[in-house]
Tab-separated table of C-alpha atoms in Angstrom:
chain	number	residue	atom	x	y	z
Y	846	MET	CA	0.000	0.000	0.000
Y	847	GLN	CA	1.403	3.378	-0.992
Y	848	THR	CA	1.984	5.849	1.789
Y	849	ILE	CA	1.604	9.506	0.933
Y	850	ASN	CA	3.687	11.977	2.914
Y	851	HIS	CA	1.471	14.855	4.124
Y	852	ASN	CA	4.084	17.481	3.270
Y	853	GLU	CA	4.721	16.074	-0.187
Y	854	ASN	CA	0.995	15.933	-0.876
Y	855	THR	CA	0.643	19.557	0.139
Y	856	SER	CA	3.394	20.520	-2.255
Y	857	TYR	CA	1.722	18.556	-5.046
Y	858	LEU	CA	-1.642	20.209	-4.512
Y	859	SER	CA	-0.031	23.601	-4.465
Y	860	GLU	CA	1.567	23.007	-7.842
Y	861	ASP	CA	-1.747	21.761	-9.220
Y	862	ARG	CA	-3.534	24.913	-8.115
Y	863	LYS	CA	-0.840	26.994	-9.732
Y	864	SER	CA	-1.257	25.072	-12.959
Y	865	SER	CA	-5.036	25.534	-12.792
Y	866	LYS	CA	-4.665	29.262	-12.233
Y	867	LYS	CA	-2.348	29.552	-15.193
Y	868	HIS	CA	-4.910	27.761	-17.345
Y	869	LYS	CA	-7.697	30.074	-16.227
Y	870	LYS	CA	-5.588	33.143	-16.940
Y	871	GLY	CA	-4.993	31.858	-20.410
Y	872	PHE	CA	-8.715	31.181	-21.241
Y	873	PRO	CA	-9.774	33.159	-24.364
Y	874	PHE	CA	-12.256	35.548	-22.747
Y	875	LYS	CA	-12.965	37.287	-26.041
Y	876	THR	CA	-14.020	33.932	-27.482
Y	877	LEU	CA	-16.509	33.507	-24.644
Y	878	ILE	CA	-18.005	36.946	-25.316
Y	879	PHE	CA	-18.283	36.069	-28.998
Y	880	ILE	CA	-20.155	32.849	-28.205
Y	881	VAL	CA	-22.576	34.685	-25.927
Y	882	LEU	CA	-23.258	37.246	-28.650
Y	883	ILE	CA	-23.930	34.518	-31.199
Y	884	ILE	CA	-26.439	32.871	-28.842
Y	885	ALA	CA	-28.121	36.216	-28.185
Y	886	ILE	CA	-28.376	36.944	-31.890
Y	887	TYR	CA	-29.885	33.506	-32.477
Y	888	VAL	CA	-32.482	33.992	-29.737
Y	889	LEU	CA	-33.383	37.540	-30.718
Y	890	PHE	CA	-33.334	37.196	-34.465
Y	891	ILE	CA	-33.122	33.685	-35.886
Y	892	GLU	CA	-35.306	31.913	-33.318
Y	893	ASP	CA	-37.639	34.891	-33.080
Y	894	ASP	CA	-38.059	34.946	-36.844
Y	895	ASN	CA	-39.497	31.437	-36.632
Y	896	SER	CA	-41.809	32.195	-33.731
Y	897	ILE	CA	-45.430	33.268	-33.765
Y	898	VAL	CA	-45.092	35.985	-31.122
Y	899	PRO	CA	-42.102	38.392	-30.978
Y	900	ALA	CA	-39.819	37.732	-28.004
Y	901	SER	CA	-40.451	41.219	-26.646
Y	902	ILE	CA	-44.188	40.473	-26.540
Y	903	ARG	CA	-43.837	36.916	-25.216
Y	904	SER	CA	-41.955	38.196	-22.185
Y	905	GLU	CA	-44.945	40.374	-21.250
Y	906	ILE	CA	-47.492	37.519	-21.307
Y	907	THR	CA	-47.725	36.536	-17.658
Y	908	GLY	CA	-51.065	34.729	-17.888
Y	909	LYS	CA	-52.305	31.952	-20.147
Y	910	TYR	CA	-51.065	31.582	-23.725
Y	911	PHE	CA	-51.795	28.986	-26.407
Y	912	VAL	CA	-52.185	28.556	-30.144
Y	913	TYR	CA	-55.831	28.213	-31.170
Y	914	ASP	CA	-55.055	25.883	-34.094
Y	915	THR	CA	-53.318	23.407	-31.737
Y	916	PRO	CA	-55.074	23.952	-28.384
Y	917	ASP	CA	-54.083	22.547	-25.037
Y	918	VAL	CA	-56.233	19.923	-23.330
Y	919	PRO	CA	-58.962	22.051	-21.708
Y	920	SER	CA	-59.866	21.906	-18.033
Y	921	LYS	CA	-62.844	19.856	-16.927
Y	922	ARG	CA	-65.613	21.900	-15.342
Y	923	GLU	CA	-68.896	21.043	-13.668
Y	924	ASP	CA	-71.871	20.637	-15.980
Y	925	ILE	CA	-73.593	23.546	-14.229
Y	926	TYR	CA	-71.602	25.696	-16.674
Y	927	VAL	CA	-73.782	24.846	-19.637
Y	928	LEU	CA	-72.146	26.967	-22.327
Y	929	TYR	CA	-68.645	25.769	-21.448
Y	930	SER	CA	-69.755	22.161	-21.677
Y	931	SER	CA	-70.842	22.661	-25.302
Y	932	LEU	CA	-67.711	24.427	-26.586
Y	933	ASN	CA	-65.024	22.688	-28.646
Y	934	ASP	CA	-61.577	22.235	-27.091
Y	935	ALA	CA	-60.060	25.370	-28.637
Y	936	ASP	CA	-62.968	27.545	-27.501
Y	937	LYS	CA	-62.801	26.024	-24.029
Y	938	CYS	CA	-59.170	27.168	-23.867
Y	939	VAL	CA	-60.245	30.681	-24.912
Y	940	TYR	CA	-62.995	30.615	-22.260
Y	941	ASN	CA	-60.445	29.489	-19.635
Y	942	MET	CA	-58.087	32.255	-20.731
Y	943	PHE	CA	-60.769	34.901	-20.141
Y	944	LEU	CA	-61.790	33.311	-16.857
Y	945	ASP	CA	-58.175	33.235	-15.691
Y	946	LEU	CA	-57.760	36.884	-16.704
Y	947	VAL	CA	-60.739	37.932	-14.595
Y	948	GLU	CA	-59.674	35.818	-11.631
Y	949	ASN	CA	-56.264	37.507	-11.705
Y	950	LYS	CA	-57.489	41.020	-12.450
Y	951	ASN	CA	-55.856	42.421	-9.328
Y	952	ILE	CA	-52.373	41.379	-10.459
Y	953	GLU	CA	-50.586	44.332	-12.019
Y	954	LYS	CA	-49.776	44.056	-15.737
Y	955	TYR	CA	-51.343	40.598	-16.019
Y	956	GLU	CA	-51.825	39.662	-19.681
Y	957	SER	CA	-53.049	36.577	-21.510
Y	958	ALA	CA	-52.966	35.755	-25.206
Y	959	VAL	CA	-54.016	33.415	-27.970
Y	960	SER	CA	-52.455	33.096	-31.418
Y	961	ILE	CA	-54.619	32.139	-34.403
Y	962	SER	CA	-53.454	31.401	-37.926
Y	963	GLU	CA	-54.680	33.912	-40.467
Y	964	THR	CA	-56.545	31.128	-42.261
Y	965	LYS	CA	-58.417	30.075	-39.112
Y	966	ASN	CA	-59.007	33.694	-38.095
Y	967	THR	CA	-60.640	34.426	-41.471
Y	968	GLU	CA	-62.817	31.349	-41.053
Y	969	LEU	CA	-63.920	32.363	-37.544
Y	970	GLY	CA	-64.203	36.120	-38.053
Y	971	ASP	CA	-62.460	38.950	-36.204
Y	972	ASP	CA	-65.070	39.128	-33.418
Y	973	TYR	CA	-65.220	35.408	-32.713
Y	974	LEU	CA	-63.163	35.490	-29.512
Y	975	TRP	CA	-65.590	38.007	-28.054
Y	976	ASN	CA	-68.400	35.496	-28.597
Y	977	VAL	CA	-66.514	33.111	-26.320
Y	978	PHE	CA	-65.935	35.964	-23.876
Y	979	TYR	CA	-69.699	36.490	-23.563
Y	980	ALA	CA	-70.250	32.753	-23.205
Y	981	MET	CA	-67.942	32.918	-20.178
Y	982	CYS	CA	-69.829	35.952	-18.820
Y	983	TYR	CA	-73.221	34.277	-19.301
Y	984	ASP	CA	-71.960	31.178	-17.468
Y	985	HIS	CA	-70.733	33.297	-14.539
Y	986	PRO	CA	-73.352	35.765	-13.258
Y	987	GLU	CA	-71.000	36.595	-10.369
Y	988	TYR	CA	-68.874	38.580	-12.842
Y	989	PHE	CA	-71.783	40.914	-13.520
Y	990	TYR	CA	-69.480	43.947	-13.734
Y	991	LEU	CA	-68.098	42.712	-17.057
Y	992	LEU	CA	-71.550	43.111	-18.582
Y	993	ILE	CA	-71.892	46.599	-17.093
Y	994	ASP	CA	-68.606	47.635	-18.712
Y	995	PRO	CA	-67.282	45.112	-21.271
Y	996	SER	CA	-64.483	47.567	-22.144
Y	997	MET	CA	-62.813	46.545	-18.883
Y	998	VAL	CA	-61.203	43.822	-20.976
Y	999	GLU	CA	-58.789	45.416	-23.427
Y	1000	CYS	CA	-57.213	43.807	-26.477
Y	1001	TYR	CA	-54.430	44.529	-28.938
Y	1002	THR	CA	-53.046	42.383	-31.732
Y	1003	VAL	CA	-49.665	41.451	-33.160
Y	1004	GLU	CA	-49.259	39.831	-36.594
Y	1005	LYS	CA	-46.258	37.622	-37.400
Y	1006	ASN	CA	-45.525	34.629	-39.612
Y	1007	ASP	CA	-49.132	34.242	-40.842
Y	1008	TYR	CA	-50.502	34.320	-37.278
Y	1009	ILE	CA	-52.503	36.919	-35.404
Y	1010	THR	CA	-51.933	37.071	-31.668
Y	1011	TYR	CA	-54.700	38.584	-29.548
Y	1012	ILE	CA	-53.348	39.907	-26.249
Y	1013	PHE	CA	-55.822	40.675	-23.462
Y	1014	ASN	CA	-55.590	42.552	-20.184
Y	1015	MET	CA	-58.002	44.177	-17.757
Y	1016	LYS	CA	-57.791	47.927	-17.314
Y	1017	ASP	CA	-57.827	49.536	-13.906
Y	1018	THR	CA	-61.221	50.916	-12.956
Y	1019	ALA	CA	-62.322	53.513	-10.456
Y	1020	THR	CA	-64.856	51.103	-8.995
Y	1021	ASP	CA	-63.753	48.261	-6.755
Y	1022	GLU	CA	-65.913	45.331	-7.830
Y	1023	ASP	CA	-64.715	42.904	-5.158
Y	1024	PRO	CA	-66.905	44.270	-2.308
Y	1025	MET	CA	-69.902	44.152	-4.669
Y	1026	VAL	CA	-69.174	40.529	-5.523
Y	1027	LYS	CA	-69.099	39.751	-1.802
Y	1028	LYS	CA	-72.492	41.448	-1.385
Y	1029	LEU	CA	-73.909	39.323	-4.185
Y	1030	GLU	CA	-72.492	36.152	-2.647
Y	1031	GLN	CA	-73.915	37.067	0.771
Y	1032	ALA	CA	-77.330	37.872	-0.731
Y	1033	THR	CA	-77.263	34.536	-2.569
Y	1034	ASP	CA	-76.419	32.656	0.628
Y	1035	ASP	CA	-79.194	34.475	2.494
Y	1036	PHE	CA	-81.687	33.665	-0.273
Y	1037	LEU	CA	-80.821	29.972	-0.207
Y	1038	LYS	CA	-81.135	29.662	3.587
Y	1039	ASP	CA	-84.860	29.111	3.131
Y	1040	ILE	CA	-84.358	26.545	0.356
Y	1041	ASP	CA	-83.995	22.881	1.233
Y	1042	ILE	CA	-81.062	21.982	-1.002
Y	1043	THR	CA	-81.321	18.343	0.131
Y	1044	ALA	CA	-84.666	18.104	-1.664
Y	1045	SER	CA	-85.094	16.867	-5.234
Y	1046	ASP	CA	-83.984	19.093	-8.120
Y	1047	GLU	CA	-87.646	19.641	-9.062
Y	1048	GLU	CA	-88.461	20.876	-5.554
Y	1049	ILE	CA	-85.371	23.090	-5.368
Y	1050	GLU	CA	-86.079	24.708	-8.731
Y	1051	LEU	CA	-89.720	25.383	-7.842
Y	1052	ALA	CA	-88.788	26.869	-4.469
Y	1053	ILE	CA	-86.188	29.186	-6.038
Y	1054	HIS	CA	-88.584	30.206	-8.812
Y	1055	ASP	CA	-91.390	31.068	-6.391
Y	1056	LYS	CA	-89.143	32.918	-3.942
Y	1057	LEU	CA	-87.722	35.039	-6.772
Y	1058	LEU	CA	-91.256	36.080	-7.705
Y	1059	ASP	CA	-91.779	37.239	-4.119
Y	1060	THR	CA	-88.364	38.895	-3.849
Y	1061	VAL	CA	-87.768	40.822	-7.083
Y	1062	THR	CA	-89.643	43.868	-8.357
Y	1063	TYR	CA	-89.652	44.537	-12.083
Y	1064	ASP	CA	-87.620	47.665	-12.821
Y	1065	SER	CA	-89.850	49.672	-15.174
Y	1066	GLU	CA	-87.557	52.711	-15.076
Y	1067	ILE	CA	-84.680	50.698	-16.518
Y	1068	LEU	CA	-86.967	49.277	-19.199
Y	1069	GLU	CA	-87.881	52.773	-20.342
Y	1070	SER	CA	-84.243	53.874	-20.566
Y	1071	MET	CA	-83.235	50.772	-22.559
Y	1072	ASP	CA	-84.847	52.246	-25.673
Y	1073	LYS	CA	-82.076	54.864	-25.897
Y	1074	ASP	CA	-79.293	54.242	-28.423
Y	1075	ASP	CA	-76.557	55.083	-25.891
Y	1076	TYR	CA	-77.985	52.827	-23.160
Y	1077	GLN	CA	-75.366	51.129	-20.994
Y	1078	TRP	CA	-76.352	48.180	-18.861
Y	1079	ASP	CA	-77.610	48.961	-15.371
Y	1080	LEU	CA	-76.991	46.724	-12.359
Y	1081	GLY	CA	-80.679	45.896	-12.736
Y	1082	ASN	CA	-79.708	43.981	-15.877
Y	1083	THR	CA	-77.671	41.588	-13.741
Y	1084	ALA	CA	-78.012	39.121	-10.891
Y	1085	TYR	CA	-76.719	41.857	-8.610
Y	1086	GLY	CA	-79.806	43.995	-9.296
Y	1087	ALA	CA	-82.209	41.139	-8.617
Y	1088	LEU	CA	-80.515	39.907	-5.435
Y	1089	VAL	CA	-78.988	43.151	-4.095
Y	1090	ALA	CA	-79.928	46.456	-5.797
Y	1091	ASP	CA	-79.960	48.258	-9.148
Y	1092	SER	CA	-77.649	51.165	-10.009
Y	1093	ALA	CA	-80.032	53.639	-8.371
Y	1094	GLY	CA	-79.880	51.664	-5.122
Y	1095	ARG	CA	-83.408	50.235	-5.368
Y	1096	THR	CA	-83.347	46.941	-3.486
Y	1097	ASN	CA	-84.099	43.776	-5.509
Y	1098	HIS	CA	-84.994	45.629	-8.701
Y	1099	ALA	CA	-84.281	44.067	-12.085
Y	1100	VAL	CA	-85.444	43.622	-15.659
Y	1101	CYS	CA	-85.606	40.293	-17.514
Y	1102	SER	CA	-81.840	39.779	-17.786
Y	1103	GLY	CA	-81.470	40.383	-14.046
Y	1104	TYR	CA	-84.200	37.842	-13.247
Y	1105	ALA	CA	-82.622	35.279	-15.606
Y	1106	PHE	CA	-79.061	35.734	-14.302
Y	1107	ALA	CA	-80.265	35.516	-10.690
Y	1108	PHE	CA	-82.241	32.337	-11.424
Y	1109	GLU	CA	-79.201	30.835	-13.153
Y	1110	TYR	CA	-76.828	31.731	-10.309
Y	1111	LEU	CA	-79.134	30.401	-7.586
Y	1112	LEU	CA	-79.601	27.113	-9.429
Y	1113	GLN	CA	-75.863	26.829	-10.054
Y	1114	LYS	CA	-75.246	27.297	-6.344
Y	1115	SER	CA	-77.706	24.456	-5.769
Y	1116	GLY	CA	-75.846	22.194	-8.202
Y	1117	ILE	CA	-78.435	22.405	-10.992
Y	1118	PRO	CA	-77.293	23.191	-14.581
Y	1119	CYS	CA	-78.911	26.365	-15.878
Y	1120	ALA	CA	-78.245	28.637	-18.865
Y	1121	TYR	CA	-79.116	32.182	-19.917
Y	1122	ILE	CA	-81.194	32.366	-23.133
Y	1123	THR	CA	-81.593	35.527	-25.208
Y	1124	GLY	CA	-84.342	36.229	-27.704
Y	1125	SER	CA	-87.720	37.925	-27.998
Y	1126	ALA	CA	-91.046	37.505	-26.210
Y	1127	ASN	CA	-94.242	38.832	-27.738
Y	1128	THR	CA	-97.957	38.647	-27.294
Y	1129	ILE	CA	-100.343	37.569	-30.039
Y	1130	PRO	CA	-101.575	40.008	-31.242
Y	1131	SER	CA	-98.769	42.431	-30.465
Y	1132	SER	CA	-99.103	44.635	-27.375
Y	1133	GLU	CA	-97.112	46.956	-25.111
Y	1134	LYS	CA	-95.954	43.865	-23.223
Y	1135	ASP	CA	-93.807	42.795	-26.192
Y	1136	GLN	CA	-90.085	42.458	-25.554
Y	1137	PRO	CA	-87.960	42.398	-28.735
Y	1138	ASP	CA	-84.918	41.848	-26.502
Y	1139	HIS	CA	-85.724	39.374	-23.769
Y	1140	ALA	CA	-83.992	36.810	-21.555
Y	1141	TRP	CA	-85.092	33.601	-19.851
Y	1142	ASN	CA	-83.517	30.269	-18.866
Y	1143	ALA	CA	-82.872	26.678	-19.823
Y	1144	VAL	CA	-82.783	24.281	-16.860
Y	1145	LYS	CA	-81.688	20.666	-16.658
Y	1146	ILE	CA	-83.820	18.559	-14.316
Y	1147	ASN	CA	-83.235	14.800	-14.117
Y	1148	ASN	CA	-81.353	14.759	-17.435
Y	1149	ARG	CA	-84.133	16.572	-19.226
Y	1150	TRP	CA	-84.056	20.179	-20.413
Y	1151	TYR	CA	-86.804	22.752	-19.841
Y	1152	GLU	CA	-87.261	26.460	-20.482
Y	1153	THR	CA	-88.495	28.839	-17.785
Y	1154	ASP	CA	-89.240	32.573	-17.883
Y	1155	VAL	CA	-89.240	33.880	-14.322
Y	1156	THR	CA	-89.866	37.459	-15.486
Y	1157	TRP	CA	-93.110	36.734	-17.290
Y	1158	ASP	CA	-94.249	34.524	-14.430
Y	1159	ASP	CA	-93.909	37.551	-12.120
Y	1160	ASN	CA	-97.332	39.142	-12.453
Y	1161	GLU	CA	-97.573	42.459	-10.644
Y	1162	PHE	CA	-100.782	44.432	-10.256
Y	1163	GLU	CA	-99.404	47.566	-8.632
Y	1164	GLU	CA	-102.181	49.796	-9.968
Y	1165	ASP	CA	-104.943	47.791	-8.298
Y	1166	GLU	CA	-103.697	46.017	-5.198
Y	1167	GLU	CA	-107.241	45.251	-4.041
Y	1168	PHE	CA	-107.997	43.459	-7.320
Y	1169	ALA	CA	-104.703	41.580	-7.091
Y	1170	ALA	CA	-105.590	40.437	-3.587
Y	1171	MET	CA	-108.858	39.016	-4.871
Y	1172	LEU	CA	-107.055	37.182	-7.670
Y	1173	LYS	CA	-104.741	35.547	-5.152
Y	1174	LYS	CA	-107.696	34.109	-3.259
Y	1175	ASP	CA	-108.227	31.709	-6.132
Y	1176	THR	CA	-105.018	29.887	-5.244
Y	1177	GLU	CA	-105.193	27.289	-7.996
Y	1178	LYS	CA	-105.641	29.725	-10.868
Y	1179	TYR	CA	-103.167	32.189	-9.404
Y	1180	PHE	CA	-100.596	29.381	-9.180
Y	1181	ASN	CA	-101.281	28.592	-12.861
Y	1182	LEU	CA	-100.775	32.269	-13.728
Y	1183	CYS	CA	-97.423	32.390	-11.915
Y	1184	HIS	CA	-96.205	29.206	-13.617
Y	1185	GLN	CA	-97.444	29.764	-17.147
Y	1186	TYR	CA	-93.830	29.935	-18.391
Y	1187	TYR	CA	-92.400	27.333	-16.053
Y	1188	ASN	CA	-90.590	24.224	-17.354
Y	1189	LYS	CA	-91.829	24.201	-20.926
Y	1190	THR	CA	-90.285	22.644	-23.991
Y	1191	THR	CA	-88.709	24.957	-26.561
Y	1192	LYS	CA	-91.584	24.243	-28.932
Y	1193	GLU	CA	-94.158	25.031	-26.234
Y	1194	MET	CA	-92.416	28.331	-25.491
Y	1195	GLU	CA	-92.744	29.268	-29.154
Y	1196	PHE	CA	-96.510	29.365	-28.672
Y	1197	ILE	CA	-98.191	29.392	-25.284
Y	1198	PRO	CA	-101.960	29.959	-25.611
Y	1199	ALA	CA	-104.209	31.600	-23.073
Y	1200	THR	CA	-106.438	29.015	-21.400
Y	1201	ASP	CA	-109.256	28.834	-18.919
Y	1202	ASP	CA	-106.672	27.761	-16.344
Y	1203	THR	CA	-106.046	31.467	-15.754
Y	1204	LEU	CA	-109.621	32.717	-16.221
Y	1205	PHE	CA	-110.704	34.440	-12.997
Y	1206	GLU	CA	-114.349	34.939	-12.126
Y	1207	ILE	CA	-114.562	37.443	-9.291
Y	1208	GLU	CA	-117.842	38.686	-7.910
Y	1209	GLY	CA	-118.552	42.216	-9.084
Y	1210	TYR	CA	-116.082	41.990	-11.989
Y	1211	GLU	CA	-116.249	40.805	-15.554
Y	1212	PRO	CA	-114.533	37.426	-16.153
Y	1213	TYR	CA	-110.812	38.201	-16.397
Y	1214	ASN	CA	-108.141	36.129	-18.077
Y	1215	ALA	CA	-104.739	37.366	-16.852
Y	1216	SER	CA	-102.871	35.433	-19.557
Y	1217	PHE	CA	-102.824	35.726	-23.331
Y	1218	ASP	CA	-101.303	34.025	-26.361
Y	1219	THR	CA	-97.526	34.510	-26.441
Y	1220	LYS	CA	-94.394	33.368	-28.240
Y	1221	HIS	CA	-90.776	33.144	-27.093
Y	1222	ILE	CA	-88.173	32.862	-29.862
Y	1223	ARG	CA	-84.455	32.323	-29.308
Y	1224	SER	CA	-82.254	34.882	-31.038
Y	1225	THR	CA	-80.286	33.788	-34.112
Y	1226	GLU	CA	-78.176	36.913	-34.576
Y	1227	GLY	CA	-74.610	37.795	-33.646
Y	1228	THR	CA	-73.265	36.835	-30.239
Y	1229	ASP	CA	-76.727	35.741	-29.102
Y	1230	ASP	CA	-76.822	33.200	-31.910
Y	1231	PHE	CA	-73.451	31.825	-30.773
Y	1232	THR	CA	-74.400	31.514	-27.090
Y	1233	ASN	CA	-77.886	30.170	-27.810
Y	1234	SER	CA	-76.421	27.523	-30.127
Y	1235	LEU	CA	-74.572	26.101	-27.095
Y	1236	ILE	CA	-77.796	25.590	-25.133
Y	1237	PRO	CA	-79.657	22.310	-25.687
Y	1238	ILE	CA	-83.172	22.417	-27.130
Y	1239	ALA	CA	-85.755	21.520	-24.502
Y	1240	GLU	CA	-87.741	18.574	-25.859
């Protein structure tokens, strides 16, 4: 066995270190700088030339990013989000991108993006991504503020190598939406305290429907202002108006969209799939009750779809409370009146006739039928056509 003298070993190591230091001093530093520059040039110019998004832009995308033509595997979500469930994989990724953007809106300079080939973009149309944005909004009534001011979501585009990249961010607003969201959530929890969510889906839906009729007041003032060309959505157009207050502070005041979003949100919270339908509702023959722009719901109960219009089931007789009180005494016919648009098929909603089921015969008054022939038609135009196409037909 070889014995190594400690002193000799020390001398050996010392010489080795000296040799190493000499080698390091002789390393071609200029060559190293040259190599680094070549790599930098490759990254900034050659590699970037082959990319879809410029490197300077890519570095700013802190949120989600994907290529629409080759989408990622989308997240699985509960079937209570009806529109999401019906989207293709690429659109689900767009939906998730918008949802992620909203959920991270308080992060400074948070941006998300999607790149689409020019060929696919031409096929879809320039506004297509916004259709998916509204599908996300309609699935999530808790983000009501996006419908009040859709411009909160900003977009700019970059074109490179036959691709268009849409980059989205949320602008800072003067209003803090988070406390309002908490108010909506608290109001929703308070509403559902009286609902037995352990009951059957049929019983839960009926209880929510009937309590909404007792809770919400139709907002006629908003309806009148909606005829103006420059009308911007009021809180009364949202679930917030129905369950909390409209923009004027009137408690539980809403128009049809507010009723429909509130009904959807309450059912979602109860685990029941529900969707927001847009279209028109008119009487036959036409009358002042006609609504060329109307909203109601599709509901899934025991694997079967139905349509329900909570707004038109909410019959208010403010001008003659005494007469209304007498109508309510006939409990069976008044129940029929308040459920005339409850759980119908799509075909039934397209024509609901007045019947003797709502014909009241009150002493001292002429026979009075509180219902009339009506038709509800789903919209087939623009964004409404896109979102409605994702909602199953009730058969």
